[in-house]
JSON list of C-alpha atoms in Angstrom, two decimals:
[
{"chain": "A", "resi": 1, "resn": "MET", "atom": "CA", "xyz": [119.57, 93.26, 45.11]},
{"chain": "A", "resi": 2, "resn": "SER", "atom": "CA", "xyz": [120.36, 93.25, 48.75]},
{"chain": "A", "resi": 3, "resn": "SER", "atom": "CA", "xyz": [123.29, 94.31, 49.89]},
{"chain": "A", "resi": 4, "resn": "ILE", "atom": "CA", "xyz": [123.26, 91.24, 52.59]},
{"chain": "A", "resi": 5, "resn": "PRO", "atom": "CA", "xyz": [125.39, 87.92, 51.24]},
{"chain": "A", "resi": 6, "resn": "ASN", "atom": "CA", "xyz": [123.61, 84.94, 51.51]},
{"chain": "A", "resi": 7, "resn": "LEU", "atom": "CA", "xyz": [123.63, 82.77, 54.70]},
{"chain": "A", "resi": 8, "resn": "ASN", "atom": "CA", "xyz": [124.98, 80.01, 53.79]},
{"chain": "A", "resi": 9, "resn": "LYS", "atom": "CA", "xyz": [127.88, 81.34, 52.38]},
{"chain": "A", "resi": 10, "resn": "ALA", "atom": "CA", "xyz": [129.15, 83.30, 55.32]},
{"chain": "A", "resi": 11, "resn": "LYS", "atom": "CA", "xyz": [128.41, 80.16, 57.64]},
{"chain": "A", "resi": 12, "resn": "GLY", "atom": "CA", "xyz": [130.74, 78.67, 55.04]},
{"chain": "A", "resi": 13, "resn": "LYS", "atom": "CA", "xyz": [133.04, 80.09, 54.82]},
{"chain": "A", "resi": 14, "resn": "THR", "atom": "CA", "xyz": [133.41, 81.18, 58.30]},
{"chain": "A", "resi": 15, "resn": "SER", "atom": "CA", "xyz": [133.57, 77.03, 59.09]},
{"chain": "A", "resi": 16, "resn": "GLY", "atom": "CA", "xyz": [135.62, 76.22, 56.89]},
{"chain": "A", "resi": 17, "resn": "GLN", "atom": "CA", "xyz": [132.70, 74.06, 55.24]},
{"chain": "A", "resi": 18, "resn": "SER", "atom": "CA", "xyz": [130.01, 75.32, 52.85]},
{"chain": "A", "resi": 19, "resn": "PHE", "atom": "CA", "xyz": [127.12, 73.65, 52.72]},
{"chain": "A", "resi": 20, "resn": "GLY", "atom": "CA", "xyz": [124.42, 74.06, 50.17]},
{"chain": "A", "resi": 21, "resn": "GLU", "atom": "CA", "xyz": [120.56, 74.86, 50.11]},
{"chain": "A", "resi": 22, "resn": "ASN", "atom": "CA", "xyz": [120.25, 70.83, 50.93]},
{"chain": "A", "resi": 23, "resn": "GLU", "atom": "CA", "xyz": [123.16, 69.23, 52.64]},
{"chain": "A", "resi": 24, "resn": "GLU", "atom": "CA", "xyz": [122.95, 69.29, 56.26]},
{"chain": "A", "resi": 25, "resn": "GLN", "atom": "CA", "xyz": [125.41, 69.88, 59.65]},
{"chain": "A", "resi": 26, "resn": "MET", "atom": "CA", "xyz": [127.10, 67.07, 61.07]},
{"chain": "A", "resi": 27, "resn": "PHE", "atom": "CA", "xyz": [127.53, 66.87, 64.95]},
{"chain": "A", "resi": 28, "resn": "SER", "atom": "CA", "xyz": [129.24, 64.73, 67.02]},
{"chain": "A", "resi": 29, "resn": "ILE", "atom": "CA", "xyz": [129.78, 63.38, 70.49]},
{"chain": "A", "resi": 30, "resn": "GLN", "atom": "CA", "xyz": [132.70, 64.04, 72.67]},
{"chain": "A", "resi": 31, "resn": "PRO", "atom": "CA", "xyz": [134.33, 62.02, 75.12]},
{"chain": "A", "resi": 32, "resn": "HIS", "atom": "CA", "xyz": [135.07, 63.64, 78.29]},
{"chain": "A", "resi": 33, "resn": "PRO", "atom": "CA", "xyz": [137.50, 62.99, 80.70]},
{"chain": "A", "resi": 34, "resn": "ALA", "atom": "CA", "xyz": [135.93, 62.17, 83.52]},
{"chain": "A", "resi": 35, "resn": "LYS", "atom": "CA", "xyz": [137.12, 58.21, 84.85]},
{"chain": "A", "resi": 36, "resn": "SER", "atom": "CA", "xyz": [133.63, 58.54, 86.85]},
{"chain": "A", "resi": 37, "resn": "ASN", "atom": "CA", "xyz": [131.20, 60.54, 88.70]},
{"chain": "A", "resi": 38, "resn": "ASN", "atom": "CA", "xyz": [132.72, 62.00, 91.46]},
{"chain": "A", "resi": 39, "resn": "PRO", "atom": "CA", "xyz": [133.76, 66.25, 90.37]},
{"chain": "A", "resi": 40, "resn": "GLY", "atom": "CA", "xyz": [136.73, 66.48, 91.89]},
{"chain": "A", "resi": 41, "resn": "GLU", "atom": "CA", "xyz": [138.61, 63.15, 89.94]},
{"chain": "A", "resi": 42, "resn": "VAL", "atom": "CA", "xyz": [138.52, 66.04, 86.94]},
{"chain": "A", "resi": 43, "resn": "GLU", "atom": "CA", "xyz": [140.19, 69.15, 88.17]},
{"chain": "A", "resi": 44, "resn": "GLU", "atom": "CA", "xyz": [143.19, 68.75, 90.73]},
{"chain": "A", "resi": 45, "resn": "PRO", "atom": "CA", "xyz": [143.25, 70.61, 93.80]},
{"chain": "A", "resi": 46, "resn": "GLN", "atom": "CA", "xyz": [143.99, 74.12, 93.61]},
{"chain": "A", "resi": 47, "resn": "VAL", "atom": "CA", "xyz": [145.36, 76.55, 95.86]},
{"chain": "A", "resi": 48, "resn": "GLY", "atom": "CA", "xyz": [142.66, 79.05, 97.90]},
{"chain": "A", "resi": 49, "resn": "ALA", "atom": "CA", "xyz": [139.87, 76.57, 96.36]},
{"chain": "A", "resi": 50, "resn": "GLY", "atom": "CA", "xyz": [138.84, 75.85, 101.08]},
{"chain": "A", "resi": 51, "resn": "LEU", "atom": "CA", "xyz": [138.85, 72.38, 100.92]},
{"chain": "A", "resi": 52, "resn": "ASN", "atom": "CA", "xyz": [138.90, 70.92, 97.77]},
{"chain": "A", "resi": 53, "resn": "SER", "atom": "CA", "xyz": [142.43, 72.28, 98.36]},
{"chain": "A", "resi": 54, "resn": "ASN", "atom": "CA", "xyz": [143.40, 69.73, 100.80]},
{"chain": "A", "resi": 55, "resn": "PRO", "atom": "CA", "xyz": [142.31, 66.22, 100.72]},
{"chain": "A", "resi": 56, "resn": "GLU", "atom": "CA", "xyz": [142.92, 65.50, 104.05]},
{"chain": "A", "resi": 57, "resn": "LEU", "atom": "CA", "xyz": [140.09, 67.70, 105.18]},
{"chain": "A", "resi": 58, "resn": "GLN", "atom": "CA", "xyz": [137.67, 65.92, 103.10]},
{"chain": "A", "resi": 59, "resn": "ALA", "atom": "CA", "xyz": [134.23, 64.89, 104.60]},
{"chain": "A", "resi": 60, "resn": "HIS", "atom": "CA", "xyz": [133.96, 61.69, 102.45]},
{"chain": "A", "resi": 61, "resn": "HIS", "atom": "CA", "xyz": [137.06, 61.06, 104.74]},
{"chain": "A", "resi": 62, "resn": "ALA", "atom": "CA", "xyz": [135.01, 61.50, 108.63]},
{"chain": "A", "resi": 63, "resn": "ARG", "atom": "CA", "xyz": [135.40, 58.25, 109.72]},
{"chain": "A", "resi": 64, "resn": "GLY", "atom": "CA", "xyz": [132.74, 58.10, 112.18]},
{"chain": "A", "resi": 65, "resn": "PRO", "atom": "CA", "xyz": [131.66, 60.24, 115.40]},
{"chain": "A", "resi": 66, "resn": "HIS", "atom": "CA", "xyz": [134.02, 61.94, 117.58]},
{"chain": "A", "resi": 67, "resn": "VAL", "atom": "CA", "xyz": [133.61, 60.98, 121.42]},
{"chain": "A", "resi": 68, "resn": "PRO", "atom": "CA", "xyz": [136.00, 62.20, 123.38]},
{"chain": "A", "resi": 69, "resn": "SER", "atom": "CA", "xyz": [137.66, 60.39, 126.41]},
{"chain": "A", "resi": 70, "resn": "PRO", "atom": "CA", "xyz": [136.39, 60.16, 129.80]},
{"chain": "A", "resi": 71, "resn": "GLU", "atom": "CA", "xyz": [139.54, 62.50, 132.02]},
{"chain": "A", "resi": 72, "resn": "ILE", "atom": "CA", "xyz": [137.64, 65.10, 128.99]},
{"chain": "A", "resi": 73, "resn": "LEU", "atom": "CA", "xyz": [134.50, 64.06, 129.70]},
{"chain": "A", "resi": 74, "resn": "ASN", "atom": "CA", "xyz": [135.01, 64.54, 133.70]},
{"chain": "A", "resi": 75, "resn": "ARG", "atom": "CA", "xyz": [135.90, 68.08, 132.70]},
{"chain": "A", "resi": 76, "resn": "LEU", "atom": "CA", "xyz": [132.94, 69.81, 131.30]},
{"chain": "A", "resi": 77, "resn": "GLU", "atom": "CA", "xyz": [130.57, 71.35, 133.57]},
{"chain": "A", "resi": 78, "resn": "GLN", "atom": "CA", "xyz": [127.14, 69.75, 134.22]},
{"chain": "A", "resi": 79, "resn": "PRO", "atom": "CA", "xyz": [123.85, 71.14, 131.78]},
{"chain": "A", "resi": 80, "resn": "LYS", "atom": "CA", "xyz": [121.53, 73.40, 133.32]},
{"chain": "A", "resi": 81, "resn": "THR", "atom": "CA", "xyz": [118.20, 71.85, 134.28]},
{"chain": "A", "resi": 82, "resn": "HIS", "atom": "CA", "xyz": [114.62, 73.49, 133.22]},
{"chain": "A", "resi": 83, "resn": "GLU", "atom": "CA", "xyz": [114.36, 75.52, 135.43]},
{"chain": "A", "resi": 84, "resn": "GLU", "atom": "CA", "xyz": [118.42, 76.98, 135.13]},
{"chain": "A", "resi": 85, "resn": "LEU", "atom": "CA", "xyz": [117.23, 77.81, 131.63]},
{"chain": "A", "resi": 86, "resn": "GLU", "atom": "CA", "xyz": [113.78, 79.46, 133.33]},
{"chain": "A", "resi": 87, "resn": "LYS", "atom": "CA", "xyz": [115.20, 81.71, 135.00]},
{"chain": "A", "resi": 88, "resn": "ARG", "atom": "CA", "xyz": [118.22, 82.86, 132.47]},
{"chain": "A", "resi": 89, "resn": "THR", "atom": "CA", "xyz": [115.79, 83.27, 130.33]},
{"chain": "A", "resi": 90, "resn": "ALA", "atom": "CA", "xyz": [113.15, 85.93, 132.00]},
{"chain": "A", "resi": 91, "resn": "GLU", "atom": "CA", "xyz": [116.68, 87.43, 133.07]},
{"chain": "A", "resi": 92, "resn": "LEU", "atom": "CA", "xyz": [117.46, 88.34, 129.77]},
{"chain": "A", "resi": 93, "resn": "ASN", "atom": "CA", "xyz": [114.23, 89.18, 128.83]},
{"chain": "A", "resi": 94, "resn": "ARG", "atom": "CA", "xyz": [114.46, 91.77, 131.49]},
{"chain": "A", "resi": 95, "resn": "LYS", "atom": "CA", "xyz": [117.02, 93.88, 130.02]}
]
């Protein structure tokens, strides 16, 4: 005789139900609490959660590209020419 208890009896004791050899367990699908596919709606913003903790910084609230004012554009230095960049590349590669 084996000292190992019958597995069906052991399962029945742990789950509160007993299943015979011909009976099958029944499972059901539980509803998910989400109302949409947006994962941000499932949990609230948390402290220290990066951009998720501050809704104003979330990327999907962006409106479009930033176009600087003419005043800021006038203060920017002119881009270097191709020749100036080649010269600077040669300087850096020499060192």
